[in-house]
mmCIF file of C-alpha atoms and ligand atoms in Angstrom:
data_model
loop_
_atom_site.group_PDB
_atom_site.id
_atom_site.type_symbol
_atom_site.label_atom_id
_atom_site.label_comp_id
_atom_site.label_asym_id
_atom_site.label_seq_id
_atom_site.Cartn_x
_atom_site.Cartn_y
_atom_site.Cartn_z
ATOM 1 C CA MET A 10 -12.380 2.268 19.158
ATOM 2 C CA THR A 11 -9.535 1.408 17.599
ATOM 3 C CA ARG A 12 -7.972 2.593 14.334
ATOM 4 C CA LEU A 13 -6.800 -0.673 12.451
ATOM 5 C CA THR A 14 -4.282 -0.476 10.783
ATOM 6 C CA ILE A 15 -4.428 -1.454 6.396
ATOM 7 C CA LEU A 16 -2.327 -3.582 4.457
ATOM 8 C CA GLU A 17 -1.390 -1.956 1.786
ATOM 9 C CA TYR A 18 -0.650 -4.144 -1.817
ATOM 10 C CA PRO A 19 1.530 -6.277 -2.101
ATOM 11 C CA ASP A 20 1.697 -7.525 0.961
ATOM 12 C CA PRO A 21 0.799 -11.560 0.974
ATOM 13 C CA ARG A 22 -1.819 -11.761 3.773
ATOM 14 C CA LEU A 23 -4.284 -9.862 1.929
ATOM 15 C CA ARG A 24 -4.370 -12.810 -0.768
ATOM 16 C CA ARG A 25 -5.664 -15.148 1.662
ATOM 17 C CA MET A 26 -8.482 -16.758 1.642
ATOM 18 C CA ALA A 27 -10.469 -15.745 4.876
ATOM 19 C CA VAL A 28 -13.487 -17.897 6.689
ATOM 20 C CA PRO A 29 -17.150 -17.816 7.577
ATOM 21 C CA LEU A 30 -18.283 -16.846 10.563
ATOM 22 C CA ALA A 31 -19.905 -19.480 12.313
ATOM 23 C CA ARG A 32 -21.539 -16.722 14.723
ATOM 24 C CA VAL A 33 -21.633 -13.617 15.285
ATOM 25 C CA GLU A 34 -19.396 -12.758 18.753
ATOM 26 C CA LYS A 35 -18.700 -9.364 21.486
ATOM 27 C CA HIS A 36 -15.184 -9.905 20.064
ATOM 28 C CA HIS A 37 -16.250 -8.754 16.254
ATOM 29 C CA GLN A 38 -19.097 -6.360 17.824
ATOM 30 C CA GLN A 39 -15.664 -4.100 18.148
ATOM 31 C CA LEU A 40 -14.402 -5.368 15.340
ATOM 32 C CA ILE A 41 -16.748 -4.246 12.839
ATOM 33 C CA ASP A 42 -16.330 -0.514 15.037
ATOM 34 C CA ASP A 43 -12.981 -0.251 14.920
ATOM 35 C CA MET A 44 -13.232 -0.629 11.229
ATOM 36 C CA PHE A 45 -16.619 1.982 10.160
ATOM 37 C CA GLU A 46 -13.322 4.314 12.109
ATOM 38 C CA THR A 47 -10.798 3.521 10.510
ATOM 39 C CA MET A 48 -12.743 3.493 7.151
ATOM 40 C CA TYR A 49 -14.562 7.110 7.876
ATOM 41 C CA ASP A 50 -11.137 7.463 8.679
ATOM 42 C CA ALA A 51 -9.151 7.302 5.420
ATOM 43 C CA PRO A 52 -11.709 8.101 3.751
ATOM 44 C CA GLY A 53 -13.306 4.954 2.247
ATOM 45 C CA VAL A 54 -16.695 3.820 1.373
ATOM 46 C CA GLY A 55 -15.729 0.196 2.283
ATOM 47 C CA LEU A 56 -13.237 -2.308 3.760
ATOM 48 C CA ALA A 57 -13.149 -6.017 4.460
ATOM 49 C CA ALA A 58 -11.564 -7.500 7.121
ATOM 50 C CA PRO A 59 -8.815 -9.394 5.270
ATOM 51 C CA GLN A 60 -7.985 -5.588 5.144
ATOM 52 C CA VAL A 61 -7.032 -4.945 8.395
ATOM 53 C CA ASP A 62 -5.301 -9.239 9.428
ATOM 54 C CA ALA A 63 -8.359 -10.816 10.121
ATOM 55 C CA PRO A 64 -8.967 -13.011 7.649
ATOM 56 C CA ILE A 65 -12.798 -13.738 8.434
ATOM 57 C CA ARG A 66 -15.999 -13.459 5.733
ATOM 58 C CA LEU A 67 -16.964 -9.418 7.469
ATOM 59 C CA LEU A 68 -17.002 -6.697 5.388
ATOM 60 C CA VAL A 69 -18.609 -2.618 6.366
ATOM 61 C CA MET A 70 -19.301 0.087 4.079
ATOM 62 C CA ASP A 71 -21.406 3.089 3.303
ATOM 63 C CA VAL A 72 -21.698 4.747 -0.028
ATOM 64 C CA SER A 73 -23.601 8.041 1.609
ATOM 65 C CA ASP A 74 -22.582 11.097 1.296
ATOM 66 C CA ASN A 75 -22.935 11.979 4.808
ATOM 67 C CA ASN A 76 -20.965 9.158 6.070
ATOM 68 C CA ASP A 77 -24.932 7.885 7.672
ATOM 69 C CA GLN A 78 -25.607 4.785 5.895
ATOM 70 C CA PRO A 79 -23.836 2.232 7.682
ATOM 71 C CA LEU A 80 -23.712 -1.137 5.465
ATOM 72 C CA VAL A 81 -22.785 -4.631 7.509
ATOM 73 C CA LEU A 82 -22.055 -8.034 5.398
ATOM 74 C CA ILE A 83 -20.844 -11.069 7.050
ATOM 75 C CA ASN A 84 -20.418 -14.471 4.648
ATOM 76 C CA PRO A 85 -21.705 -12.720 1.770
ATOM 77 C CA ASP A 86 -23.187 -14.746 -0.796
ATOM 78 C CA ILE A 87 -24.228 -12.923 -4.344
ATOM 79 C CA LEU A 88 -27.781 -14.331 -5.076
ATOM 80 C CA ALA A 89 -28.245 -13.031 -8.805
ATOM 81 C CA ARG A 90 -26.111 -10.340 -10.972
ATOM 82 C CA SER A 91 -27.799 -8.798 -14.131
ATOM 83 C CA THR A 92 -26.781 -5.363 -15.522
ATOM 84 C CA PRO A 93 -22.438 -5.821 -17.048
ATOM 85 C CA GLY A 94 -21.402 -1.952 -16.461
ATOM 86 C CA THR A 95 -17.445 -0.229 -16.132
ATOM 87 C CA MET A 96 -17.022 2.693 -13.430
ATOM 88 C CA ARG A 97 -13.909 3.268 -11.990
ATOM 89 C CA GLU A 98 -12.439 2.068 -8.413
ATOM 90 C CA GLY A 99 -9.591 2.311 -6.074
ATOM 91 C CA CYS A 100 -8.968 0.562 -2.903
ATOM 92 C CA LEU A 101 -6.923 1.286 0.560
ATOM 93 C CA SER A 102 -4.961 -0.877 -0.015
ATOM 94 C CA VAL A 103 -3.897 0.245 -2.572
ATOM 95 C CA PRO A 104 -3.414 3.619 -2.430
ATOM 96 C CA GLY A 105 -2.990 6.821 -4.480
ATOM 97 C CA TYR A 106 -4.554 4.096 -7.236
ATOM 98 C CA PHE A 107 -7.806 4.184 -9.362
ATOM 99 C CA GLU A 108 -8.448 1.648 -12.797
ATOM 100 C CA GLU A 109 -12.121 1.305 -15.195
ATOM 101 C CA VAL A 110 -13.120 -1.868 -13.474
ATOM 102 C CA ASP A 111 -15.966 -4.318 -14.715
ATOM 103 C CA ARG A 112 -18.826 -5.507 -13.078
ATOM 104 C CA SER A 113 -22.507 -6.224 -12.794
ATOM 105 C CA HIS A 114 -24.245 -2.599 -11.754
ATOM 106 C CA GLU A 115 -27.586 -5.098 -9.634
ATOM 107 C CA ILE A 116 -27.098 -7.837 -7.477
ATOM 108 C CA THR A 117 -28.883 -9.779 -5.125
ATOM 109 C CA VAL A 118 -27.115 -10.684 -1.475
ATOM 110 C CA ARG A 119 -27.910 -12.531 1.145
ATOM 111 C CA ALA A 120 -25.869 -11.929 4.289
ATOM 112 C CA LEU A 121 -26.233 -11.965 8.550
ATOM 113 C CA ASP A 122 -26.318 -7.663 9.970
ATOM 114 C CA ARG A 123 -23.860 -7.925 12.797
ATOM 115 C CA LEU A 124 -26.526 -9.109 14.649
ATOM 116 C CA GLY A 125 -26.341 -12.413 12.949
ATOM 117 C CA LYS A 126 -29.374 -12.585 11.629
ATOM 118 C CA PRO A 127 -30.245 -12.698 7.646
ATOM 119 C CA PHE A 128 -31.203 -11.172 5.075
ATOM 120 C CA GLU A 129 -31.117 -10.165 1.428
ATOM 121 C CA LEU A 130 -30.803 -6.836 -0.031
ATOM 122 C CA GLN A 131 -31.879 -5.600 -3.621
ATOM 123 C CA ALA A 132 -27.691 -3.080 -4.966
ATOM 124 C CA GLU A 133 -27.586 -1.189 -7.345
ATOM 125 C CA GLY A 134 -24.499 1.365 -9.034
ATOM 126 C CA LEU A 135 -21.987 2.301 -6.466
ATOM 127 C CA LEU A 136 -23.280 0.423 -4.279
ATOM 128 C CA ALA A 137 -23.176 -3.223 -5.553
ATOM 129 C CA VAL A 138 -19.893 -2.210 -7.352
ATOM 130 C CA CYS A 139 -18.544 -1.473 -3.356
ATOM 131 C CA ILE A 140 -19.882 -4.830 -2.177
ATOM 132 C CA GLN A 141 -18.805 -7.200 -5.302
ATOM 133 C CA HIS A 142 -14.838 -5.214 -4.808
ATOM 134 C CA GLU A 143 -15.013 -6.071 -1.035
ATOM 135 C CA MET A 144 -16.187 -9.697 -1.827
ATOM 136 C CA ASP A 145 -13.013 -10.131 -3.009
ATOM 137 C CA HIS A 146 -11.003 -9.264 -0.636
ATOM 138 C CA LEU A 147 -12.729 -11.977 0.795
ATOM 139 C CA ASP A 148 -11.431 -15.368 -1.373
ATOM 140 C CA GLY A 149 -8.270 -12.793 -1.502
ATOM 141 C CA LYS A 150 -8.805 -11.049 -4.562
ATOM 142 C CA LEU A 151 -8.173 -6.813 -5.821
ATOM 143 C CA PHE A 152 -9.111 -4.926 -7.721
ATOM 144 C CA VAL A 153 -5.731 -4.699 -9.805
ATOM 145 C CA ASP A 154 -5.954 -8.647 -10.539
ATOM 146 C CA TYR A 155 -8.799 -7.056 -13.034
ATOM 147 C CA LEU A 156 -5.471 -5.195 -14.615
ATOM 148 C CA THR A 157 -3.277 -6.214 -17.670
ATOM 149 C CA GLU A 158 0.118 -7.475 -16.028
ATOM 150 C CA LEU A 159 1.854 -4.148 -17.117
ATOM 151 C CA LYS A 160 -0.426 -1.939 -14.544
ATOM 152 C CA ARG A 161 0.379 -4.410 -11.806
ATOM 153 C CA SER A 162 2.938 -4.692 -11.873
ATOM 154 C CA ARG A 163 4.464 -1.142 -12.395
ATOM 155 C CA ILE A 164 1.543 -0.649 -9.348
ATOM 156 C CA ARG A 165 3.229 -3.169 -6.706
ATOM 157 C CA LYS A 166 6.373 -1.899 -7.577
ATOM 158 C CA LYS A 167 5.892 1.657 -7.006
ATOM 159 C CA LEU A 168 4.007 0.909 -3.602
ATOM 160 C CA GLU A 169 7.131 -0.707 -2.556
ATOM 161 C CA LYS A 170 9.473 2.025 -3.513
ATOM 162 C CA GLU A 171 6.488 3.813 -1.512
ATOM 163 C CA GLN A 172 6.401 1.229 1.515
ATOM 164 C CA ARG A 173 10.899 0.611 1.776
ATOM 165 C CA GLN A 174 10.844 4.638 2.269
ATOM 166 C CA ARG A 175 8.381 4.235 4.978
ATOM 167 C CA SER A 176 9.923 1.866 6.454
ATOM 168 C CA GLN A 177 13.783 3.999 6.886
ATOM 169 C CA PRO A 178 14.109 5.780 9.628
ATOM 170 C CA LYS A 179 14.589 9.710 8.802
ATOM 171 C CA SER A 180 18.895 9.624 9.439
ATOM 172 C CA SER A 181 19.329 7.002 6.822
ATOM 173 C CA ARG A 182 17.296 9.177 3.907
ATOM 174 C CA SER A 183 19.931 11.712 4.204
ATOM 175 C CA PRO A 184 23.082 12.083 2.852
ATOM 176 C CA ALA A 185 25.544 10.965 3.947
ATOM 177 C CA LEU A 186 28.915 13.986 4.129
HETATM 178 ZN ZN1 ZN B 26 -10.706 -2.989 -1.822
#
């Protein structure tokens, strides 16, 4: 398995619309395994394929305490939603930031599993929120889009600064003598 690079906001690749999978093929199984490894390692509870630069409608998640309930959703579709609520969310593509977001806390979702078999799932609480958060990634949407313009641009500027600092060679960060 391979640990994949997670794209970070405001990378424009996170804004692409992901395409449905016509069929689940062998290389998708590999991608799913790599995405789980990347997510558990981060650590995070959900990861969408566009976050690792694969613009397809595929997501992995595990909201259990012991990392023993892996869940794969391919071409997910929300059939019903209810129970509005608010939860503090973070995102592996927006590292270090957590904000309250309004979402349905009970949903019914239909998807294909990792073998391409259709299934329906009733989800509530963290799992329901996680599915909606990850599904947003498939439409190029991020949780910062639910925040005010001011908050969003503050987060963007800070992350851009961090990314600039990280990409600079160490020597150029030293003071000039
Ligand atoms: Zn996310």
